[in-house]
């Protein structure tokens, strides 16, 4: 019975779910994680993952607290110290770490690196890893939940956490609805090897068709991000890499310099927000609760804010001899995170809709706004601190 009953079962062992598992295990909760596949071992010679996350300063702090960050650094990551954005060259906004007294704003980390580092830490922390496995059924059971897996196993938990992504099985089985829509753009990620060092600045140029962004990685590697109409992105995805390279040169700022494309992948942009994050003995975190326009790279950082808030909520309730898996306790987590995530989603949507409109008066107004932001002093620094979760 002990082998099949847990304090917390987390469905999804990706970047957010695994971080939550490490945090709870270190607080002496008995934790199991259900995951479809173990992340591959890291090889220093391997090509960079096409999937990159911009890990902000507060997320780095959480990973250090979990004793995971040193593992990431031992593999691969790249600091960024400046963030630039513009549409007109005369309306150029720059955020830099020095203005906040920080050594860096954050790091660019390949998703596979972060997933592997967290997986190894879960093993070290004694988390029960049910892998390969996936959730099939979820039923209330003795003031908790019973979970049936595709391998025939049945386990029970006082608390189930859905960390299983935008199409969360936990959310669906729990009957939690979502509000959302598809944006009128898709996104292409392009791995490149540049002729020169990529530096420590990430930048984004707004164009009438969608933003173009540059993310510096290790050595001379970088990731380019191309937002455009879905039909245009599908057309680009069908091109040979040599032809895609020509299209990038023709459509990205000249400051990219000379480069070679090594890989490319694309995905649609979707906004989702769960109608609630909690039920008795159940909570959602990360993309299972909310997906956001990736314009500012806030997705995984919002997930880590969820993780931090949920750990603190559960530990505090337990220390006060409260039923930590109860709805009144979990609602504290919901109240803390729902509004913050909604504000960040709204901010990104405002950027998206404002900069996706080609009307001349609006183009003039938004560039005036960028000029004002560049000269906003304390307000500019406050906005940066909020985006970094500080």
Tab-separated table of C-alpha atoms in Angstrom:
chain	number	residue	atom	x	y	z
A	1	UNK	CA	0.000	0.000	0.000
A	2	UNK	CA	2.852	2.364	0.869
A	3	UNK	CA	4.327	1.868	-2.603
A	4	UNK	CA	1.108	3.050	-4.249
A	5	UNK	CA	0.076	5.939	-1.994
A	6	UNK	CA	1.731	9.359	-2.104
A	7	UNK	CA	1.285	12.759	-0.565
A	8	UNK	CA	1.548	14.390	-3.983
A	9	UNK	CA	1.397	12.916	-7.489
A	10	UNK	CA	2.552	15.278	-10.242
A	11	UNK	CA	1.417	14.440	-13.755
A	12	UNK	CA	4.132	15.726	-16.077
A	13	UNK	CA	7.868	15.731	-15.363
A	14	UNK	CA	8.894	18.593	-17.643
A	15	UNK	CA	10.575	21.833	-16.641
A	16	UNK	CA	7.765	22.949	-14.314
A	17	UNK	CA	6.507	19.634	-12.927
A	18	UNK	CA	10.017	18.389	-12.139
A	19	UNK	CA	10.908	21.619	-10.346
A	20	UNK	CA	7.775	21.272	-8.203
A	21	UNK	CA	8.668	17.637	-7.435
A	22	UNK	CA	12.175	18.594	-6.289
A	23	UNK	CA	10.857	21.413	-4.110
A	24	UNK	CA	8.215	19.258	-2.409
A	25	UNK	CA	10.548	16.280	-1.937
A	26	UNK	CA	13.068	18.563	-0.260
A	27	UNK	CA	10.265	19.601	2.123
A	28	UNK	CA	9.703	15.934	3.044
A	29	UNK	CA	6.533	15.343	1.035
A	30	UNK	CA	6.271	11.867	-0.491
A	31	UNK	CA	6.169	12.639	-4.213
A	32	UNK	CA	5.633	10.654	-7.409
A	33	UNK	CA	5.897	11.958	-10.967
A	34	UNK	CA	4.137	10.428	-13.972
A	35	UNK	CA	6.041	11.069	-17.195
A	36	UNK	CA	5.847	9.626	-20.695
A	37	UNK	CA	9.599	9.535	-21.420
A	38	UNK	CA	12.867	10.150	-19.601
A	39	UNK	CA	14.852	13.068	-21.063
A	40	UNK	CA	17.958	11.965	-22.935
A	41	UNK	CA	21.379	12.161	-21.288
A	42	UNK	CA	23.302	15.333	-22.100
A	43	UNK	CA	26.219	15.183	-24.532
A	44	UNK	CA	28.426	18.262	-24.882
A	45	UNK	CA	28.869	17.529	-28.586
A	46	UNK	CA	25.151	17.446	-29.356
A	47	UNK	CA	23.450	20.097	-31.455
A	48	UNK	CA	21.479	22.705	-29.469
A	49	UNK	CA	17.860	21.923	-28.731
A	50	UNK	CA	15.524	23.828	-31.039
A	51	UNK	CA	13.473	24.679	-27.934
A	52	UNK	CA	15.015	27.483	-25.875
A	53	UNK	CA	13.748	29.145	-22.702
A	54	UNK	CA	14.758	32.571	-21.402
A	55	UNK	CA	15.123	31.876	-17.683
A	56	UNK	CA	14.724	35.132	-15.725
A	57	UNK	CA	16.552	36.114	-12.551
A	58	UNK	CA	13.797	34.956	-10.164
A	59	UNK	CA	13.579	31.576	-11.913
A	60	UNK	CA	17.354	31.166	-11.617
A	61	UNK	CA	17.008	31.933	-7.894
A	62	UNK	CA	14.387	29.166	-7.547
A	63	UNK	CA	16.594	26.674	-9.409
A	64	UNK	CA	19.526	27.581	-7.150
A	65	UNK	CA	17.312	27.026	-4.110
A	66	UNK	CA	16.441	23.579	-5.487
A	67	UNK	CA	20.181	22.855	-6.025
A	68	UNK	CA	19.551	22.362	-9.755
A	69	UNK	CA	21.224	25.424	-11.246
A	70	UNK	CA	24.789	24.122	-10.793
A	71	UNK	CA	23.813	21.087	-12.890
A	72	UNK	CA	22.515	23.363	-15.654
A	73	UNK	CA	25.735	25.384	-15.621
A	74	UNK	CA	27.770	22.170	-15.797
A	75	UNK	CA	25.925	21.363	-19.023
A	76	UNK	CA	25.146	24.475	-21.094
A	77	UNK	CA	23.574	27.913	-20.719
A	78	UNK	CA	24.245	31.464	-21.871
A	79	UNK	CA	23.714	34.660	-19.843
A	80	UNK	CA	21.981	37.658	-21.381
A	81	UNK	CA	22.569	41.111	-19.961
A	82	UNK	CA	20.676	43.340	-22.369
A	83	UNK	CA	17.233	43.208	-23.925
A	84	UNK	CA	16.506	45.510	-26.872
A	85	UNK	CA	13.280	46.098	-28.770
A	86	UNK	CA	12.306	48.479	-31.565
A	87	UNK	CA	10.160	49.044	-34.630
A	88	UNK	CA	11.627	52.317	-35.890
A	89	UNK	CA	15.344	52.782	-35.294
A	90	UNK	CA	14.488	56.109	-33.676
A	91	UNK	CA	12.207	54.339	-31.166
A	92	UNK	CA	14.644	51.915	-29.573
A	93	UNK	CA	14.181	50.597	-26.000
A	94	UNK	CA	17.032	48.910	-24.139
A	95	UNK	CA	16.847	47.160	-20.770
A	96	UNK	CA	20.107	46.170	-19.126
A	97	UNK	CA	21.130	44.252	-16.023
A	98	UNK	CA	23.409	47.033	-14.809
A	99	UNK	CA	20.418	49.367	-14.325
A	100	UNK	CA	19.121	46.966	-11.659
A	101	UNK	CA	22.526	46.184	-10.186
A	102	UNK	CA	22.334	42.606	-11.474
A	103	UNK	CA	25.145	40.587	-13.090
A	104	UNK	CA	22.657	39.394	-15.748
A	105	UNK	CA	18.962	39.580	-16.595
A	106	UNK	CA	18.783	35.821	-16.978
A	107	UNK	CA	20.009	32.915	-19.053
A	108	UNK	CA	19.113	31.234	-22.312
A	109	UNK	CA	18.775	27.532	-21.549
A	110	UNK	CA	17.945	24.683	-23.897
A	111	UNK	CA	14.794	22.930	-22.697
A	112	UNK	CA	16.464	19.507	-22.906
A	113	UNK	CA	19.301	20.701	-20.642
A	114	UNK	CA	16.942	22.008	-17.980
A	115	UNK	CA	14.756	18.904	-18.176
A	116	UNK	CA	17.775	16.607	-17.792
A	117	UNK	CA	19.197	18.561	-14.839
A	118	UNK	CA	15.838	18.425	-13.054
A	119	UNK	CA	15.390	14.721	-13.822
A	120	UNK	CA	18.750	13.882	-12.239
A	121	UNK	CA	17.869	15.977	-9.183
A	122	UNK	CA	14.510	14.198	-8.802
A	123	UNK	CA	16.360	10.876	-8.772
A	124	UNK	CA	18.754	12.195	-6.148
A	125	UNK	CA	15.926	13.584	-3.987
A	126	UNK	CA	14.060	10.263	-3.867
A	127	UNK	CA	11.099	11.215	-6.044
A	128	UNK	CA	9.273	8.112	-7.337
A	129	UNK	CA	9.464	8.306	-11.135
A	130	UNK	CA	6.676	6.434	-12.915
A	131	UNK	CA	8.104	6.409	-16.432
A	132	UNK	CA	7.223	5.573	-19.122
A	133	UNK	CA	3.600	6.036	-18.094
A	134	UNK	CA	0.635	8.283	-18.758
A	135	UNK	CA	-2.562	9.074	-16.878
A	136	UNK	CA	-5.702	7.292	-18.076
A	137	UNK	CA	-8.308	7.837	-15.347
A	138	UNK	CA	-8.728	10.104	-12.344
A	139	UNK	CA	-11.324	9.405	-9.640
A	140	UNK	CA	-12.016	10.904	-6.175
A	141	UNK	CA	-10.876	8.481	-3.453
A	142	UNK	CA	-10.802	8.794	0.378
A	143	UNK	CA	-10.444	12.596	0.504
A	144	UNK	CA	-7.883	12.382	-2.280
A	145	UNK	CA	-7.608	10.895	-5.762
A	146	UNK	CA	-7.063	7.542	-7.417
A	147	UNK	CA	-5.059	7.540	-10.631
A	148	UNK	CA	-5.097	4.723	-13.184
A	149	UNK	CA	-2.092	4.607	-15.527
A	150	UNK	CA	-1.763	3.165	-19.013
A	151	UNK	CA	0.604	0.445	-17.723
A	152	UNK	CA	-2.138	-0.976	-15.477
A	153	UNK	CA	-0.849	0.600	-12.253
A	154	UNK	CA	-3.258	2.248	-9.822
A	155	UNK	CA	-1.959	4.792	-7.298
A	156	UNK	CA	-3.551	7.210	-4.838
A	157	UNK	CA	-2.627	10.674	-3.649
A	158	UNK	CA	-3.808	13.351	-1.238
A	159	UNK	CA	-2.937	15.968	-3.884
A	160	UNK	CA	-2.749	15.633	-7.663
A	161	UNK	CA	-0.952	18.350	-9.615
A	162	UNK	CA	-1.448	18.803	-13.341
A	163	UNK	CA	1.869	19.904	-14.838
A	164	UNK	CA	1.156	18.165	-18.126
A	165	UNK	CA	1.144	21.057	-20.533
A	166	UNK	CA	-1.318	23.043	-22.588
A	167	UNK	CA	-3.478	19.999	-23.440
A	168	UNK	CA	-3.487	18.842	-19.809
A	169	UNK	CA	-5.076	15.425	-19.248
A	170	UNK	CA	-5.498	16.284	-15.551
A	171	UNK	CA	-7.410	19.455	-16.410
A	172	UNK	CA	-9.661	17.578	-18.820
A	173	UNK	CA	-10.404	14.686	-16.462
A	174	UNK	CA	-11.106	17.111	-13.608
A	175	UNK	CA	-13.618	18.958	-15.804
A	176	UNK	CA	-11.869	22.323	-15.518
A	177	UNK	CA	-12.679	24.571	-18.467
A	178	UNK	CA	-10.434	27.013	-20.333
A	179	UNK	CA	-10.844	30.394	-21.990
A	180	UNK	CA	-8.671	30.990	-25.023
A	181	UNK	CA	-8.132	31.570	-28.708
A	182	UNK	CA	-5.600	31.085	-31.494
A	183	UNK	CA	-3.551	34.138	-32.410
A	184	UNK	CA	-3.354	35.163	-36.062
A	185	UNK	CA	0.360	34.326	-36.074
A	186	UNK	CA	2.560	31.257	-35.823
A	187	UNK	CA	6.146	31.083	-34.648
A	188	UNK	CA	9.263	29.532	-36.174
A	189	UNK	CA	12.401	28.731	-34.169
A	190	UNK	CA	15.605	28.618	-36.218
A	191	UNK	CA	18.932	27.311	-34.852
A	192	UNK	CA	21.920	29.042	-36.427
A	193	UNK	CA	25.708	29.111	-36.158
A	194	UNK	CA	26.959	32.667	-36.565
A	195	UNK	CA	30.213	33.874	-38.091
A	196	UNK	CA	30.991	35.985	-35.010
A	197	UNK	CA	30.453	35.736	-31.264
A	198	UNK	CA	26.756	36.182	-30.443
A	199	UNK	CA	27.330	38.480	-27.436
A	200	UNK	CA	25.046	38.849	-24.424
A	201	UNK	CA	22.138	40.894	-25.824
A	202	UNK	CA	18.787	39.478	-26.893
A	203	UNK	CA	16.729	41.667	-29.210
A	204	UNK	CA	13.369	41.858	-30.933
A	205	UNK	CA	12.344	43.952	-33.925
A	206	UNK	CA	8.642	44.520	-34.595
A	207	UNK	CA	7.559	44.373	-38.249
A	208	UNK	CA	4.097	44.637	-39.871
A	209	UNK	CA	4.073	40.831	-40.340
A	210	UNK	CA	5.263	40.017	-36.808
A	211	UNK	CA	8.364	40.262	-34.604
A	212	UNK	CA	11.854	38.988	-35.432
A	213	UNK	CA	13.951	38.019	-32.417
A	214	UNK	CA	17.524	36.937	-31.648
A	215	UNK	CA	18.489	34.753	-28.659
A	216	UNK	CA	22.259	34.316	-28.020
A	217	UNK	CA	23.416	30.839	-27.029
A	218	UNK	CA	26.786	29.195	-26.330
A	219	UNK	CA	29.878	29.674	-28.516
A	220	UNK	CA	28.672	31.239	-31.802
A	221	UNK	CA	25.278	29.559	-31.666
A	222	UNK	CA	22.006	31.467	-31.553
A	223	UNK	CA	18.277	30.931	-31.941
A	224	UNK	CA	16.243	33.135	-34.263
A	225	UNK	CA	12.509	33.545	-33.697
A	226	UNK	CA	10.268	34.448	-36.643
A	227	UNK	CA	6.604	35.349	-36.051
A	228	UNK	CA	4.359	35.582	-39.104
A	229	UNK	CA	1.008	34.542	-40.572
A	230	UNK	CA	0.408	30.768	-40.261
A	231	UNK	CA	0.443	30.299	-44.040
A	232	UNK	CA	3.790	32.104	-44.321
A	233	UNK	CA	5.313	30.017	-41.513
A	234	UNK	CA	4.082	26.797	-43.186
A	235	UNK	CA	5.704	27.934	-46.425
A	236	UNK	CA	8.988	28.665	-44.644
A	237	UNK	CA	8.883	25.307	-42.869
A	238	UNK	CA	8.648	23.516	-46.222
A	239	UNK	CA	11.848	25.120	-47.574
A	240	UNK	CA	15.258	23.428	-47.669
A	241	UNK	CA	17.541	24.912	-44.985
A	242	UNK	CA	19.679	26.654	-47.620
A	243	UNK	CA	16.630	28.469	-48.986
A	244	UNK	CA	15.364	29.254	-45.476
A	245	UNK	CA	18.738	30.858	-44.795
A	246	UNK	CA	18.212	33.237	-47.721
A	247	UNK	CA	14.732	34.130	-46.471
A	248	UNK	CA	16.102	34.914	-43.003
A	249	UNK	CA	18.806	37.175	-44.462
A	250	UNK	CA	16.147	39.004	-46.473
A	251	UNK	CA	13.746	39.464	-43.538
A	252	UNK	CA	15.891	39.892	-40.408
A	253	UNK	CA	17.924	42.976	-39.421
A	254	UNK	CA	21.426	43.110	-40.869
A	255	UNK	CA	22.910	42.972	-37.352
A	256	UNK	CA	22.371	39.179	-37.364
A	257	UNK	CA	25.441	39.005	-39.634
A	258	UNK	CA	26.466	35.917	-41.579
A	259	UNK	CA	25.267	32.528	-40.325
A	260	UNK	CA	24.322	28.988	-41.263
A	261	UNK	CA	20.952	27.435	-40.410
A	262	UNK	CA	21.185	24.000	-38.738
A	263	UNK	CA	17.543	23.281	-37.796
A	264	UNK	CA	14.062	24.813	-37.733
A	265	UNK	CA	10.666	24.039	-36.230
A	266	UNK	CA	7.354	25.890	-35.943
A	267	UNK	CA	4.266	25.966	-33.755
A	268	UNK	CA	0.963	27.888	-33.602
A	269	UNK	CA	0.424	30.626	-31.003
A	270	UNK	CA	-2.433	29.824	-28.635
A	271	UNK	CA	-3.725	31.655	-25.576
A	272	UNK	CA	-5.365	29.543	-22.867
A	273	UNK	CA	-6.325	30.225	-19.270
A	274	UNK	CA	-7.997	27.672	-17.004
A	275	UNK	CA	-11.199	28.927	-15.395
A	276	UNK	CA	-9.717	27.874	-12.051
A	277	UNK	CA	-6.427	26.413	-10.881
A	278	UNK	CA	-7.671	24.278	-7.979
A	279	UNK	CA	-10.254	21.775	-6.738
A	280	UNK	CA	-10.215	19.783	-3.492
A	281	UNK	CA	-6.935	17.839	-3.602
A	282	UNK	CA	-6.024	19.063	-7.099
A	283	UNK	CA	-4.017	21.950	-8.560
A	284	UNK	CA	-2.749	23.078	-11.972
A	285	UNK	CA	0.635	24.681	-12.647
A	286	UNK	CA	2.463	26.024	-15.689
A	287	UNK	CA	1.004	25.530	-19.158
A	288	UNK	CA	-1.734	23.274	-17.759
A	289	UNK	CA	-3.106	26.420	-16.089
A	290	UNK	CA	-2.093	29.116	-18.582
A	291	UNK	CA	-0.344	29.582	-21.903
A	292	UNK	CA	0.870	32.982	-22.984
A	293	UNK	CA	2.059	34.703	-26.150
A	294	UNK	CA	5.839	34.033	-26.143
A	295	UNK	CA	6.735	37.621	-27.160
A	296	UNK	CA	8.635	38.287	-23.920
A	297	UNK	CA	9.658	34.712	-23.115
A	298	UNK	CA	7.568	34.616	-19.939
A	299	UNK	CA	5.996	31.135	-20.249
A	300	UNK	CA	8.291	28.964	-18.131
A	301	UNK	CA	9.007	31.870	-15.769
A	302	UNK	CA	5.305	32.124	-14.916
A	303	UNK	CA	5.349	28.368	-14.351
A	304	UNK	CA	8.207	28.756	-11.867
A	305	UNK	CA	6.281	31.474	-10.038
A	306	UNK	CA	3.430	28.942	-9.765
A	307	UNK	CA	5.849	26.363	-8.366
A	308	UNK	CA	7.263	28.762	-5.785
A	309	UNK	CA	3.784	29.852	-4.677
A	310	UNK	CA	2.376	26.314	-4.425
A	311	UNK	CA	5.352	25.009	-2.407
A	312	UNK	CA	5.125	27.952	0.000
A	313	UNK	CA	1.342	27.518	0.371
A	314	UNK	CA	1.568	23.793	1.161
A	315	UNK	CA	4.529	24.099	3.539
A	316	UNK	CA	2.954	26.977	5.444
A	317	UNK	CA	-0.369	25.125	5.818
A	318	UNK	CA	1.365	21.971	7.030
A	319	UNK	CA	3.421	23.934	9.564
A	320	UNK	CA	0.167	25.288	11.004
A	321	UNK	CA	-1.350	21.768	11.204
A	322	UNK	CA	-3.894	22.596	8.482
A	323	UNK	CA	-5.178	20.102	5.935
A	324	UNK	CA	-2.742	21.191	3.228
A	325	UNK	CA	-4.577	19.414	0.384
A	326	UNK	CA	-7.937	21.026	1.220
A	327	UNK	CA	-9.690	23.482	-1.057
A	328	UNK	CA	-9.408	26.474	1.353
A	329	UNK	CA	-5.621	26.038	1.436
A	330	UNK	CA	-5.281	25.518	-2.326
A	331	UNK	CA	-7.428	28.586	-2.978
A	332	UNK	CA	-4.648	30.688	-1.427
A	333	UNK	CA	-2.400	29.483	-4.235
A	334	UNK	CA	-5.142	30.202	-6.801
A	335	UNK	CA	-5.673	33.752	-5.531
A	336	UNK	CA	-1.957	34.464	-5.482
A	337	UNK	CA	-1.247	33.261	-9.004
A	338	UNK	CA	-4.443	33.732	-11.046
A	339	UNK	CA	-4.397	37.536	-11.094
A	340	UNK	CA	-0.640	37.751	-11.719
A	341	UNK	CA	-0.863	35.346	-14.661
A	342	UNK	CA	-3.908	37.182	-16.026
A	343	UNK	CA	-2.052	40.502	-15.869
A	344	UNK	CA	0.959	39.067	-17.700
A	345	UNK	CA	-1.281	37.480	-20.348
A	346	UNK	CA	-3.093	40.789	-20.797
A	347	UNK	CA	0.171	42.696	-21.106
A	348	UNK	CA	1.463	40.349	-23.792
A	349	UNK	CA	-1.870	40.519	-25.632
A	350	UNK	CA	-1.728	44.323	-25.563
A	351	UNK	CA	1.747	44.191	-27.114
A	352	UNK	CA	0.592	41.646	-29.680
A	353	UNK	CA	-2.519	43.498	-30.808
A	354	UNK	CA	-0.836	46.916	-30.741
A	355	UNK	CA	2.155	45.847	-32.822
A	356	UNK	CA	0.193	43.570	-35.188
A	357	UNK	CA	-1.831	46.508	-36.529
A	358	UNK	CA	-0.538	48.314	-39.626
A	359	UNK	CA	-2.713	51.462	-39.272
A	360	UNK	CA	-0.359	54.490	-39.598
A	361	UNK	CA	-1.786	56.397	-36.582
A	362	UNK	CA	-1.314	53.354	-34.377
A	363	UNK	CA	2.222	52.764	-35.679
A	364	UNK	CA	3.043	56.366	-34.830
A	365	UNK	CA	1.475	56.085	-31.365
A	366	UNK	CA	3.209	52.828	-30.428
A	367	UNK	CA	6.611	54.139	-31.462
A	368	UNK	CA	6.001	57.245	-29.396
A	369	UNK	CA	5.233	54.818	-26.583
A	370	UNK	CA	8.591	53.055	-27.089
A	371	UNK	CA	10.402	56.404	-27.010
A	372	UNK	CA	8.584	57.287	-23.788
A	373	UNK	CA	9.452	53.877	-22.302
A	374	UNK	CA	13.152	54.357	-23.080
A	375	UNK	CA	13.117	57.611	-21.123
A	376	UNK	CA	10.850	56.456	-18.288
A	377	UNK	CA	13.656	56.049	-15.741
A	378	UNK	CA	12.302	54.532	-12.533
A	379	UNK	CA	9.098	53.273	-14.216
A	380	UNK	CA	11.174	51.472	-16.827
A	381	UNK	CA	13.243	49.772	-14.111
A	382	UNK	CA	10.071	48.814	-12.201
A	383	UNK	CA	8.597	47.248	-15.336
A	384	UNK	CA	11.806	45.256	-15.855
A	385	UNK	CA	11.824	44.092	-12.235
A	386	UNK	CA	8.210	42.908	-12.572
A	387	UNK	CA	8.980	41.016	-15.793
A	388	UNK	CA	11.913	39.314	-14.031
A	389	UNK	CA	9.763	38.417	-11.039
A	390	UNK	CA	11.869	40.499	-8.644
